[in-house]
Amino acid sequence: MIDIAFVKPALPRHGALVLPIGEGAEALGGLAQAVDAASGGAVQRALTAANFKGRKGQSCTIWAPALADGAAGPARIVAIGLGKEVTAEAAEAAGGALYGVIQAEREAVVSAEALPPPVAAALGMGLLLRSYRFDRYRTTEKEEDKPKLERLSIATDAASAAKAAWAPLRAVADGVFLTRDLVTEPPNILNPPEMAERCRALESLGLTVEIMGPKELKKLGMGAILGVAQGSAQEPRMVVMQWNGASKGKKGTAQRPVAFIGKGVTFDTGGISIKPAAGMEDMKWDMAGAGAVIGLMAALAGRKAKVDAVGLVGLVENMPSGSAQRPGDVVTTASGQTVEVINTDAEGRLVLADVLHYCQTRFAPRFMIDLATLTGAIIIALGHEHAGLFSNDDELAGRIMAAGKAVGEACWRMPLGEAYDKQIKSEIADMKNVGGRPGGSISAAQFIQRFVDTKAGPMPWAHLDIAGTAWSGKDLATSPKGATAFGLRLLDRLVAEHYEG
């Protein structure tokens, strides 16, 4: 991971010098002004010749600028546009774009004297997130093909304030990298037991981690999870992670926690209702919802969030075998409700059913939010630009959408209703696990909602279908092609804005 430091302004003698410039900026300032003066005005002339206006996404590179008296200077100067509004969001996007320009340099200095400390920190965050790279299994890569950037120094007169703004961002970035690692791992490495053990490693951050295996799940009556897992040689796990950032060390009754639940199907063949072979390798990331919850809990602990939070993940592998669950089977869930399994490839909702019930029964949380790569139907509806949001609570839904917009993880609220609920009516059980092709993502959400118990009072709940956003086939502003960790930053922002303190 790139080392990001906040330092006092000084012209670099090698590497890259980065000049973040807002659209309409009247004159160069700080290190930009100093290097322009040292080069006899060459920097300003180059920017003018390139028609650089500081527009969002615009960049201009000046190679090996000659400085007065032959003084040593940067190998390149890179101007990067911040757009009309110099905000943290704009700086983060600029940082992501910047990484692609300077990754061949070992060191770079950003002239951030004109940026407020939170904005300067956000630029570093964007660059760091965009720099993610999973190379654990590469053995023959040429040295010249590897990125070189090791250190980014952000030069500011308010270094202490910028460091303070950076600390929580770095903890969130660590969580994002953890999630991306988990989602990218091959399924022969990351099976349910291994994923559970990686959760246990988070105890070093102060999390309390409990791991439950088949015996415990059977005792809890979790027939839905066990039914999905019964075709695999890999045993299922349920992991409960707790962060007591609000009540730790305080006397009296702990507050009700906020709760996050993740679908963790470490590989999904579809089971007996087997998927087509083409593209099945992508199903290693059918645990991206669980991955986001694990990374989120690491981020909350890493930044010492003042909140009590629980994260629960149901971990299974969905395989076809002589012992696999069959279409037509009926399973009894932990809530006592029965499900007729029509399609074994609709397994994620079965996992969530048992985990949601356990979460509510044990913790009585302030709300429950589940994340799952649940349906292909949500991709047909929303493409890869939005996650599908389903909720029984308008306030919670509104907060989720606002938090997503703030961090670039967009959600679109989808409907729920009795007409959709009728689609999952079974002739022989309380419900069936699929409701047909029409409104497939909605009937799936209706299924999950049946395991949110509101008999004793309101239980705010939201379901995020991240099937279209958990993995990207192209580079994004702050995420390279591959696992995105979608949902983690959204939920961290949600907690920070509404549930801490």
Short mmCIF file of C-alpha atoms in Angstrom, two decimals:
data_model
loop_
_atom_site.label_atom_id
_atom_site.label_comp_id
_atom_site.label_asym_id
_atom_site.label_seq_id
_atom_site.Cartn_x
_atom_site.Cartn_y
_atom_site.Cartn_z
CA MET A 1 0.00 0.00 0.00
CA ILE A 2 1.26 3.46 -0.89
CA ASP A 3 2.62 5.50 2.03
CA ILE A 4 0.79 8.83 2.22
CA ALA A 5 2.29 11.58 4.35
CA PHE A 6 1.45 15.22 5.05
CA VAL A 7 4.47 17.51 5.01
CA LYS A 8 5.52 21.14 4.97
CA PRO A 9 5.81 22.61 1.45
CA ALA A 10 9.19 22.23 -0.30
CA LEU A 11 10.08 21.76 -3.95
CA PRO A 12 10.91 18.11 -4.70
CA ARG A 13 14.30 17.30 -6.24
CA HIS A 14 13.05 14.21 -8.05
CA GLY A 15 9.85 12.29 -8.79
CA ALA A 16 6.66 14.13 -9.68
CA LEU A 17 5.22 17.43 -8.51
CA VAL A 18 1.43 17.53 -8.65
CA LEU A 19 -0.49 20.79 -8.98
CA PRO A 20 -4.22 20.47 -8.20
CA ILE A 21 -5.92 23.47 -9.84
CA GLY A 22 -9.56 24.49 -9.72
CA GLU A 23 -11.39 25.70 -12.81
CA GLY A 24 -11.16 29.46 -13.10
CA ALA A 25 -8.15 29.79 -10.77
CA GLU A 26 -6.64 33.20 -11.49
CA ALA A 27 -3.02 32.50 -10.65
CA LEU A 28 -0.65 29.77 -9.53
CA GLY A 29 0.15 29.68 -5.84
CA GLY A 30 2.30 27.80 -3.35
CA LEU A 31 4.75 25.30 -4.83
CA ALA A 32 3.15 25.85 -8.24
CA GLN A 33 4.16 29.50 -8.14
CA ALA A 34 7.62 28.63 -6.83
CA VAL A 35 8.39 26.10 -9.56
CA ASP A 36 6.99 28.45 -12.20
CA ALA A 37 9.34 31.18 -11.00
CA ALA A 38 12.29 28.77 -10.86
CA SER A 39 11.59 27.68 -14.44
CA GLY A 40 11.34 31.21 -15.77
CA GLY A 41 7.58 30.98 -16.28
CA ALA A 42 7.78 27.71 -18.23
CA VAL A 43 5.04 26.06 -16.18
CA GLN A 44 2.45 28.74 -16.86
CA ARG A 45 3.40 28.85 -20.55
CA ALA A 46 3.00 25.08 -20.83
CA LEU A 47 -0.41 25.16 -19.18
CA THR A 48 -1.53 27.95 -21.46
CA ALA A 49 -0.25 26.14 -24.55
CA ALA A 50 -2.09 22.97 -23.48
CA ASN A 51 -5.28 25.00 -22.91
CA PHE A 52 -5.38 23.68 -19.34
CA LYS A 53 -8.32 25.29 -17.54
CA GLY A 54 -8.56 23.16 -14.40
CA ARG A 55 -11.68 21.40 -15.60
CA LYS A 56 -12.71 18.24 -13.77
CA GLY A 57 -10.76 15.29 -15.16
CA GLN A 58 -8.34 17.47 -17.13
CA SER A 59 -4.61 16.91 -16.75
CA CYS A 60 -1.41 18.25 -18.23
CA THR A 61 2.12 16.83 -17.87
CA ILE A 62 5.26 18.92 -18.16
CA TRP A 63 8.38 16.79 -18.52
CA ALA A 64 11.76 17.58 -16.95
CA PRO A 65 11.29 21.30 -16.43
CA ALA A 66 14.57 23.20 -16.52
CA LEU A 67 15.12 25.19 -13.33
CA ALA A 68 17.28 28.25 -12.78
CA ASP A 69 21.02 27.68 -12.29
CA GLY A 70 20.59 24.00 -13.18
CA ALA A 71 19.02 23.19 -9.81
CA ALA A 72 17.66 19.68 -9.38
CA GLY A 73 13.91 19.46 -9.71
CA PRO A 74 11.03 17.07 -10.37
CA ALA A 75 11.15 14.67 -13.31
CA ARG A 76 7.67 15.82 -14.25
CA ILE A 77 5.04 18.32 -13.20
CA VAL A 78 1.43 17.18 -13.42
CA ALA A 79 -1.45 19.65 -13.29
CA ILE A 80 -4.74 18.01 -12.40
CA GLY A 81 -8.13 19.72 -12.69
CA LEU A 82 -10.50 19.92 -9.72
CA GLY A 83 -13.43 21.49 -11.57
CA LYS A 84 -15.54 24.48 -10.59
CA GLU A 85 -16.22 23.41 -7.00
CA VAL A 86 -13.16 22.41 -5.00
CA THR A 87 -14.83 19.83 -2.78
CA ALA A 88 -13.67 16.64 -1.11
CA GLU A 89 -15.58 14.65 -3.74
CA ALA A 90 -13.84 16.51 -6.57
CA ALA A 91 -10.44 16.05 -4.93
CA GLU A 92 -11.05 12.33 -4.47
CA ALA A 93 -11.91 11.90 -8.15
CA ALA A 94 -8.82 13.92 -9.09
CA GLY A 95 -6.68 11.70 -6.87
CA GLY A 96 -8.01 8.62 -8.63
CA ALA A 97 -7.24 10.09 -12.05
CA LEU A 98 -3.82 11.22 -10.85
CA TYR A 99 -2.70 7.71 -9.97
CA GLY A 100 -2.77 6.63 -13.60
CA VAL A 101 -0.52 9.55 -14.54
CA ILE A 102 2.18 9.24 -11.87
CA GLN A 103 2.29 5.53 -11.02
CA ALA A 104 5.61 5.15 -12.86
CA GLU A 105 7.33 7.50 -10.36
CA ARG A 106 8.50 6.19 -7.00
CA GLU A 107 7.66 9.40 -5.19
CA ALA A 108 5.38 12.35 -5.76
CA VAL A 109 4.62 15.61 -3.95
CA VAL A 110 1.20 17.28 -4.14
CA SER A 111 1.07 21.06 -3.79
CA ALA A 112 -1.98 21.33 -1.54
CA GLU A 113 -1.38 24.66 0.18
CA ALA A 114 -4.59 26.10 -1.25
CA LEU A 115 -6.75 23.11 -0.29
CA PRO A 116 -8.61 22.84 3.03
CA PRO A 117 -7.23 19.91 5.08
CA PRO A 118 -10.24 17.61 4.47
CA VAL A 119 -9.97 18.23 0.74
CA ALA A 120 -6.24 17.52 0.74
CA ALA A 121 -6.89 14.28 2.62
CA ALA A 122 -9.63 13.32 0.15
CA LEU A 123 -7.20 13.67 -2.75
CA GLY A 124 -4.90 11.18 -1.05
CA MET A 125 -7.86 8.87 -0.47
CA GLY A 126 -8.79 8.87 -4.14
CA LEU A 127 -5.27 8.03 -5.21
CA LEU A 128 -4.91 5.29 -2.61
CA LEU A 129 -8.20 3.61 -3.53
CA ARG A 130 -7.35 3.71 -7.23
CA SER A 131 -3.93 2.16 -6.57
CA TYR A 132 -5.39 -1.15 -5.32
CA ARG A 133 -3.79 -4.16 -6.94
CA PHE A 134 -4.21 -7.88 -6.27
CA ASP A 135 -0.98 -9.62 -7.29
CA ARG A 136 -0.76 -12.41 -4.72
CA TYR A 137 -0.61 -15.15 -7.34
CA ARG A 138 1.53 -13.45 -10.01
CA THR A 139 4.94 -15.10 -10.33
CA THR A 140 6.26 -14.12 -13.77
CA GLU A 141 5.31 -10.46 -14.08
CA LYS A 142 8.04 -8.25 -15.51
CA GLU A 143 9.39 -5.55 -13.24
CA GLU A 144 8.68 -2.83 -15.79
CA ASP A 145 4.99 -3.78 -15.81
CA LYS A 146 4.59 -3.16 -12.08
CA PRO A 147 3.53 0.25 -10.74
CA LYS A 148 6.38 2.05 -8.97
CA LEU A 149 4.69 4.65 -6.77
CA GLU A 150 5.62 4.05 -3.13
CA ARG A 151 5.14 7.40 -1.41
CA LEU A 152 2.86 10.39 -1.86
CA SER A 153 3.69 13.50 0.14
CA ILE A 154 0.89 16.05 0.40
CA ALA A 155 2.46 19.46 1.02
CA THR A 156 0.32 21.75 3.16
CA ASP A 157 0.78 24.46 5.74
CA ALA A 158 -1.91 22.70 7.82
CA ALA A 159 -0.20 19.32 8.01
CA SER A 160 -1.51 18.48 11.48
CA ALA A 161 -5.13 19.17 10.51
CA ALA A 162 -4.73 17.21 7.29
CA LYS A 163 -3.30 14.25 9.22
CA ALA A 164 -6.31 14.34 11.53
CA ALA A 165 -8.66 14.32 8.53
CA TRP A 166 -6.65 11.50 6.97
CA ALA A 167 -6.71 9.08 9.92
CA PRO A 168 -10.33 7.89 9.54
CA LEU A 169 -10.01 7.84 5.76
CA ARG A 170 -7.01 5.54 6.01
CA ALA A 171 -8.98 3.17 8.25
CA VAL A 172 -11.78 3.07 5.69
CA ALA A 173 -9.26 2.48 2.89
CA ASP A 174 -7.87 -0.46 4.86
CA GLY A 175 -11.39 -1.86 5.06
CA VAL A 176 -11.90 -1.36 1.32
CA PHE A 177 -8.64 -3.16 0.54
CA LEU A 178 -9.64 -6.03 2.84
CA THR A 179 -12.99 -6.39 1.09
CA ARG A 180 -11.42 -6.26 -2.36
CA ASP A 181 -8.90 -8.91 -1.33
CA LEU A 182 -11.65 -11.21 -0.06
CA VAL A 183 -13.82 -10.77 -3.16
CA THR A 184 -10.88 -11.31 -5.52
CA GLU A 185 -9.48 -14.44 -3.86
CA PRO A 186 -9.97 -17.67 -5.85
CA PRO A 187 -12.66 -19.98 -4.48
CA ASN A 188 -10.28 -22.89 -3.88
CA ILE A 189 -8.52 -20.64 -1.36
CA LEU A 190 -11.41 -18.69 0.14
CA ASN A 191 -13.96 -21.28 1.23
CA PRO A 192 -16.37 -20.76 4.19
CA PRO A 193 -13.98 -21.98 6.92
CA GLU A 194 -11.09 -19.89 5.56
CA MET A 195 -13.25 -16.79 5.24
CA ALA A 196 -14.40 -17.24 8.82
CA GLU A 197 -10.80 -17.43 10.02
CA ARG A 198 -10.00 -14.18 8.22
CA CYS A 199 -12.82 -12.63 10.21
CA ARG A 200 -11.21 -13.95 13.40
CA ALA A 201 -8.03 -12.06 12.51
CA LEU A 202 -9.97 -8.81 13.02
CA GLU A 203 -9.90 -9.39 16.77
CA SER A 204 -6.57 -7.54 16.62
CA LEU A 205 -8.58 -4.36 15.85
CA GLY A 206 -10.75 -4.80 18.95
CA LEU A 207 -13.66 -6.65 17.38
CA THR A 208 -15.30 -9.54 19.18
CA VAL A 209 -15.63 -12.43 16.72
CA GLU A 210 -17.75 -15.57 17.12
CA ILE A 211 -17.68 -18.40 14.57
CA MET A 212 -20.45 -20.98 14.40
CA GLY A 213 -20.20 -24.24 12.47
CA PRO A 214 -22.71 -26.93 11.43
CA LYS A 215 -23.38 -28.14 14.98
CA GLU A 216 -24.24 -24.67 16.23
CA LEU A 217 -26.29 -23.87 13.12
CA LYS A 218 -28.28 -27.08 13.51
CA LYS A 219 -28.92 -26.30 17.17
CA LEU A 220 -30.23 -22.87 16.13
CA GLY A 221 -32.57 -24.50 13.62
CA MET A 222 -30.95 -22.89 10.59
CA GLY A 223 -32.33 -25.31 8.03
CA ALA A 224 -32.08 -22.75 5.22
CA ILE A 225 -28.31 -22.24 5.49
CA LEU A 226 -27.69 -25.93 6.07
CA GLY A 227 -29.82 -26.83 3.07
CA VAL A 228 -27.76 -24.61 0.75
CA ALA A 229 -24.50 -25.99 2.13
CA GLN A 230 -25.36 -29.70 2.11
CA GLY A 231 -24.05 -30.34 -1.40
CA SER A 232 -20.54 -29.07 -0.62
CA ALA A 233 -17.58 -30.74 1.06
CA GLN A 234 -16.88 -27.33 2.66
CA GLU A 235 -18.81 -26.84 5.89
CA PRO A 236 -20.87 -23.67 6.37
CA ARG A 237 -20.12 -20.97 8.90
CA MET A 238 -21.93 -18.04 10.45
CA VAL A 239 -19.71 -15.30 11.84
CA VAL A 240 -20.83 -12.64 14.31
CA MET A 241 -18.58 -9.58 14.67
CA GLN A 242 -19.22 -6.95 17.33
CA TRP A 243 -17.78 -3.46 17.76
CA ASN A 244 -18.77 -1.69 20.97
CA GLY A 245 -17.44 1.77 20.22
CA ALA A 246 -20.21 3.60 22.07
CA SER A 247 -20.71 1.49 25.18
CA LYS A 248 -17.20 0.15 25.75
CA GLY A 249 -15.97 1.09 29.18
CA LYS A 250 -19.30 2.71 30.13
CA LYS A 251 -21.47 1.50 32.97
CA GLY A 252 -25.09 0.64 32.42
CA THR A 253 -27.00 -1.01 29.60
CA ALA A 254 -25.40 -1.01 26.16
CA GLN A 255 -27.32 0.80 23.45
CA ARG A 256 -29.05 -1.17 20.73
CA PRO A 257 -26.51 -1.74 17.96
CA VAL A 258 -26.80 -1.03 14.28
CA ALA A 259 -26.66 -4.26 12.29
CA PHE A 260 -25.23 -5.28 8.94
CA ILE A 261 -25.78 -8.70 7.37
CA GLY A 262 -23.90 -10.10 4.37
CA LYS A 263 -24.54 -12.93 1.93
CA GLY A 264 -21.37 -15.01 1.74
CA VAL A 265 -21.63 -17.66 -0.97
CA THR A 266 -17.94 -18.26 -1.58
CA PHE A 267 -18.73 -20.04 -4.84
CA ASP A 268 -22.09 -20.44 -6.50
CA THR A 269 -22.50 -23.11 -9.16
CA GLY A 270 -26.26 -22.81 -8.84
CA GLY A 271 -26.37 -26.24 -7.22
CA ILE A 272 -28.62 -28.76 -8.96
CA SER A 273 -30.15 -25.82 -10.87
CA ILE A 274 -26.66 -25.40 -12.31
CA LYS A 275 -25.57 -22.22 -14.05
CA PRO A 276 -24.24 -22.11 -17.63
CA ALA A 277 -20.51 -22.80 -17.81
CA ALA A 278 -19.63 -19.53 -19.55
CA GLY A 279 -18.73 -16.94 -16.96
CA MET A 280 -19.24 -19.23 -13.99
CA GLU A 281 -15.76 -18.30 -12.74
CA ASP A 282 -17.25 -14.93 -11.78
CA MET A 283 -19.28 -16.64 -9.09
CA LYS A 284 -16.32 -16.50 -6.73
CA TRP A 285 -17.56 -13.01 -5.90
CA ASP A 286 -21.02 -14.14 -4.83
CA MET A 287 -19.75 -13.42 -1.32
CA ALA A 288 -19.27 -9.70 -2.00
CA GLY A 289 -22.05 -8.72 0.40
CA ALA A 290 -20.31 -10.57 3.23
CA GLY A 291 -16.99 -9.12 2.09
CA ALA A 292 -18.39 -5.59 2.36
CA VAL A 293 -19.73 -6.26 5.87
CA ILE A 294 -16.37 -7.66 7.01
CA GLY A 295 -14.51 -4.67 5.57
CA LEU A 296 -17.03 -2.28 7.12
CA MET A 297 -16.56 -3.77 10.59
CA ALA A 298 -12.78 -3.47 10.14
CA ALA A 299 -13.20 0.18 9.10
CA LEU A 300 -15.44 1.04 12.07
CA ALA A 301 -12.97 -0.55 14.47
CA GLY A 302 -9.98 0.97 12.69
CA ARG A 303 -11.29 4.52 13.00
CA LYS A 304 -12.67 3.90 16.52
CA ALA A 305 -16.22 4.76 15.51
CA LYS A 306 -18.38 5.83 18.45
CA VAL A 307 -21.12 3.34 17.71
CA ASP A 308 -22.17 -0.13 18.78
CA ALA A 309 -22.36 -2.23 15.63
CA VAL A 310 -22.76 -5.89 14.75
CA GLY A 311 -21.85 -7.54 11.47
CA LEU A 312 -23.12 -11.01 10.64
CA VAL A 313 -22.20 -13.10 7.61
CA GLY A 314 -23.56 -16.44 6.47
CA LEU A 315 -20.84 -18.37 4.64
CA VAL A 316 -21.64 -21.31 2.36
CA GLU A 317 -20.57 -22.94 -0.88
CA ASN A 318 -23.37 -23.91 -3.30
CA MET A 319 -22.35 -27.09 -5.11
CA PRO A 320 -24.09 -29.95 -6.98
CA SER A 321 -23.50 -33.44 -5.60
CA GLY A 322 -25.31 -36.55 -4.48
CA SER A 323 -26.11 -34.83 -1.20
CA ALA A 324 -27.12 -31.48 -2.70
CA GLN A 325 -30.43 -29.79 -2.08
CA ARG A 326 -33.00 -30.60 -4.78
CA PRO A 327 -35.63 -28.43 -6.48
CA GLY A 328 -38.82 -29.38 -4.67
CA ASP A 329 -37.25 -29.77 -1.23
CA VAL A 330 -38.88 -28.02 1.72
CA VAL A 331 -36.67 -26.54 4.44
CA THR A 332 -37.56 -25.15 7.85
CA THR A 333 -35.84 -21.87 8.63
CA ALA A 334 -34.64 -20.63 12.03
CA SER A 335 -37.80 -18.51 12.28
CA GLY A 336 -39.95 -21.62 11.95
CA GLN A 337 -41.25 -20.59 8.53
CA THR A 338 -41.01 -23.21 5.78
CA VAL A 339 -39.69 -22.69 2.27
CA GLU A 340 -40.27 -24.75 -0.85
CA VAL A 341 -37.03 -24.64 -2.83
CA ILE A 342 -38.04 -24.24 -6.48
CA ASN A 343 -34.62 -23.19 -7.74
CA THR A 344 -31.38 -24.05 -5.92
CA ASP A 345 -29.70 -21.10 -7.64
CA ALA A 346 -31.84 -18.75 -5.53
CA GLU A 347 -29.76 -19.66 -2.49
CA GLY A 348 -28.59 -16.29 -1.19
CA ARG A 349 -32.00 -15.33 0.10
CA LEU A 350 -32.12 -18.60 2.06
CA VAL A 351 -28.82 -17.74 3.74
CA LEU A 352 -30.02 -14.24 4.60
CA ALA A 353 -33.32 -15.56 5.97
CA ASP A 354 -31.65 -17.45 8.80
CA VAL A 355 -29.02 -14.80 9.56
CA LEU A 356 -31.56 -11.94 9.64
CA HIS A 357 -33.76 -13.87 12.06
CA TYR A 358 -30.82 -14.65 14.33
CA CYS A 359 -29.63 -11.04 14.26
CA GLN A 360 -33.00 -9.63 15.23
CA THR A 361 -33.68 -12.25 17.88
CA ARG A 362 -30.33 -11.88 19.60
CA PHE A 363 -29.50 -8.19 19.22
CA ALA A 364 -32.84 -6.33 18.68
CA PRO A 365 -30.87 -3.78 16.62
CA ARG A 366 -31.78 -0.19 15.76
CA PHE A 367 -31.96 -1.27 12.13
CA MET A 368 -30.85 -4.12 9.89
CA ILE A 369 -29.22 -3.62 6.48
CA ASP A 370 -28.33 -6.63 4.36
CA LEU A 371 -26.06 -6.65 1.33
CA ALA A 372 -26.11 -9.36 -1.30
CA THR A 373 -25.20 -10.09 -4.88
CA LEU A 374 -28.70 -11.45 -5.04
CA THR A 375 -30.26 -11.28 -8.51
CA GLY A 376 -29.36 -10.93 -12.16
CA ALA A 377 -32.70 -9.17 -12.48
CA ILE A 378 -31.34 -6.07 -10.73
CA ILE A 379 -28.67 -5.78 -13.43
CA ILE A 380 -31.37 -5.90 -16.11
CA ALA A 381 -33.25 -3.16 -14.25
CA LEU A 382 -30.41 -0.83 -13.23
CA GLY A 383 -27.29 -1.92 -15.11
CA HIS A 384 -24.01 -1.46 -13.29
CA GLU A 385 -24.58 2.15 -12.25
CA HIS A 386 -26.89 1.69 -9.26
CA ALA A 387 -27.48 -0.88 -6.55
CA GLY A 388 -31.09 -1.80 -5.91
CA LEU A 389 -32.40 -0.49 -2.59
CA PHE A 390 -35.44 -2.02 -0.92
CA SER A 391 -36.67 -0.86 2.46
CA ASN A 392 -39.64 -0.82 4.83
CA ASP A 393 -38.55 2.52 6.30
CA ASP A 394 -38.51 5.82 4.39
CA GLU A 395 -36.09 7.59 6.73
CA LEU A 396 -33.52 4.79 6.57
CA ALA A 397 -33.88 4.53 2.80
CA GLY A 398 -33.38 8.27 2.39
CA ARG A 399 -30.27 8.25 4.55
CA ILE A 400 -28.81 5.34 2.59
CA MET A 401 -29.39 7.06 -0.74
CA ALA A 402 -27.83 10.32 0.50
CA ALA A 403 -24.79 8.53 1.91
CA GLY A 404 -24.36 6.62 -1.33
CA LYS A 405 -24.49 9.79 -3.39
CA ALA A 406 -21.87 11.44 -1.16
CA VAL A 407 -19.31 8.64 -1.67
CA GLY A 408 -20.12 7.73 -5.27
CA GLU A 409 -22.01 4.50 -4.46
CA ALA A 410 -25.36 5.23 -6.04
CA CYS A 411 -28.56 3.40 -5.05
CA TRP A 412 -32.01 3.42 -6.62
CA ARG A 413 -35.03 2.66 -4.48
CA MET A 414 -37.20 -0.15 -5.77
CA PRO A 415 -40.79 -0.92 -4.77
CA LEU A 416 -42.17 -3.50 -2.37
CA GLY A 417 -45.82 -4.52 -2.14
CA GLU A 418 -48.43 -7.18 -1.60
CA ALA A 419 -48.82 -7.92 -5.30
CA TYR A 420 -45.15 -8.91 -5.50
CA ASP A 421 -45.43 -10.88 -2.28
CA LYS A 422 -48.12 -13.07 -3.84
CA GLN A 423 -45.54 -14.25 -6.40
CA ILE A 424 -43.77 -16.33 -3.75
CA LYS A 425 -46.87 -18.12 -2.49
CA SER A 426 -46.28 -21.89 -2.30
CA GLU A 427 -48.84 -24.64 -2.63
CA ILE A 428 -47.21 -26.83 0.04
CA ALA A 429 -45.13 -24.53 2.29
CA ASP A 430 -45.24 -21.03 3.76
CA MET A 431 -43.47 -19.66 0.70
CA LYS A 432 -41.30 -20.62 -2.24
CA ASN A 433 -37.87 -19.20 -2.89
CA VAL A 434 -38.53 -17.74 -6.36
CA GLY A 435 -41.45 -15.83 -7.80
CA GLY A 436 -40.81 -16.08 -11.53
CA ARG A 437 -39.05 -13.76 -13.97
CA PRO A 438 -41.29 -10.67 -13.71
CA GLY A 439 -39.91 -8.36 -11.01
CA GLY A 440 -37.37 -10.97 -9.99
CA SER A 441 -35.31 -8.69 -7.78
CA ILE A 442 -38.48 -7.41 -6.10
CA SER A 443 -39.94 -10.82 -5.28
CA ALA A 444 -36.50 -11.76 -3.89
CA ALA A 445 -36.63 -8.72 -1.59
CA GLN A 446 -40.18 -9.67 -0.60
CA PHE A 447 -38.86 -13.08 0.40
CA ILE A 448 -36.18 -11.53 2.62
CA GLN A 449 -38.66 -9.12 4.18
CA ARG A 450 -40.69 -12.08 5.48
CA PHE A 451 -37.85 -12.69 7.94
CA VAL A 452 -37.96 -9.17 9.37
CA ASP A 453 -40.27 -9.51 12.36
CA THR A 454 -42.33 -6.38 13.06
CA LYS A 455 -44.87 -7.99 15.41
CA ALA A 456 -43.25 -6.48 18.50
CA GLY A 457 -42.84 -3.06 16.88
CA PRO A 458 -41.12 -1.38 13.94
CA MET A 459 -37.86 -2.87 12.72
CA PRO A 460 -36.26 -0.59 10.12
CA TRP A 461 -34.72 -2.79 7.42
CA ALA A 462 -33.05 -2.25 4.08
CA HIS A 463 -31.80 -4.66 1.46
CA LEU A 464 -29.07 -3.68 -1.00
CA ASP A 465 -28.90 -5.86 -4.11
CA ILE A 466 -25.33 -5.23 -5.26
CA ALA A 467 -25.17 -7.83 -8.04
CA GLY A 468 -24.45 -5.14 -10.63
CA THR A 469 -22.02 -3.04 -8.59
CA ALA A 470 -19.85 -5.45 -6.58
CA TRP A 471 -17.54 -6.14 -9.52
CA SER A 472 -16.60 -3.88 -12.41
CA GLY A 473 -15.46 -4.96 -15.84
CA LYS A 474 -13.67 -1.63 -16.33
CA ASP A 475 -11.60 0.86 -14.37
CA LEU A 476 -13.67 3.29 -12.32
CA ALA A 477 -12.69 6.65 -10.83
CA THR A 478 -11.33 5.24 -7.59
CA SER A 479 -11.46 1.52 -8.27
CA PRO A 480 -9.51 -0.53 -10.80
CA LYS A 481 -11.23 -3.24 -12.81
CA GLY A 482 -12.42 -6.01 -10.49
CA ALA A 483 -13.81 -5.97 -6.95
CA THR A 484 -15.19 -2.56 -5.94
CA ALA A 485 -16.10 -3.07 -2.24
CA PHE A 486 -19.41 -1.37 -3.05
CA GLY A 487 -21.48 -0.63 0.01
CA LEU A 488 -18.66 -0.33 2.53
CA ARG A 489 -18.06 3.41 2.21
CA LEU A 490 -21.77 4.07 1.86
CA LEU A 491 -22.53 2.37 5.17
CA ASP A 492 -19.54 3.91 6.91
CA ARG A 493 -20.82 7.36 5.87
CA LEU A 494 -24.33 6.42 7.03
CA VAL A 495 -23.01 5.49 10.48
CA ALA A 496 -20.76 8.54 10.75
CA GLU A 497 -23.51 11.01 9.84
CA HIS A 498 -26.44 9.58 11.79
CA TYR A 499 -25.55 6.96 14.38
CA GLU A 500 -22.34 7.93 16.17
CA GLY A 501 -22.03 9.77 19.45
#
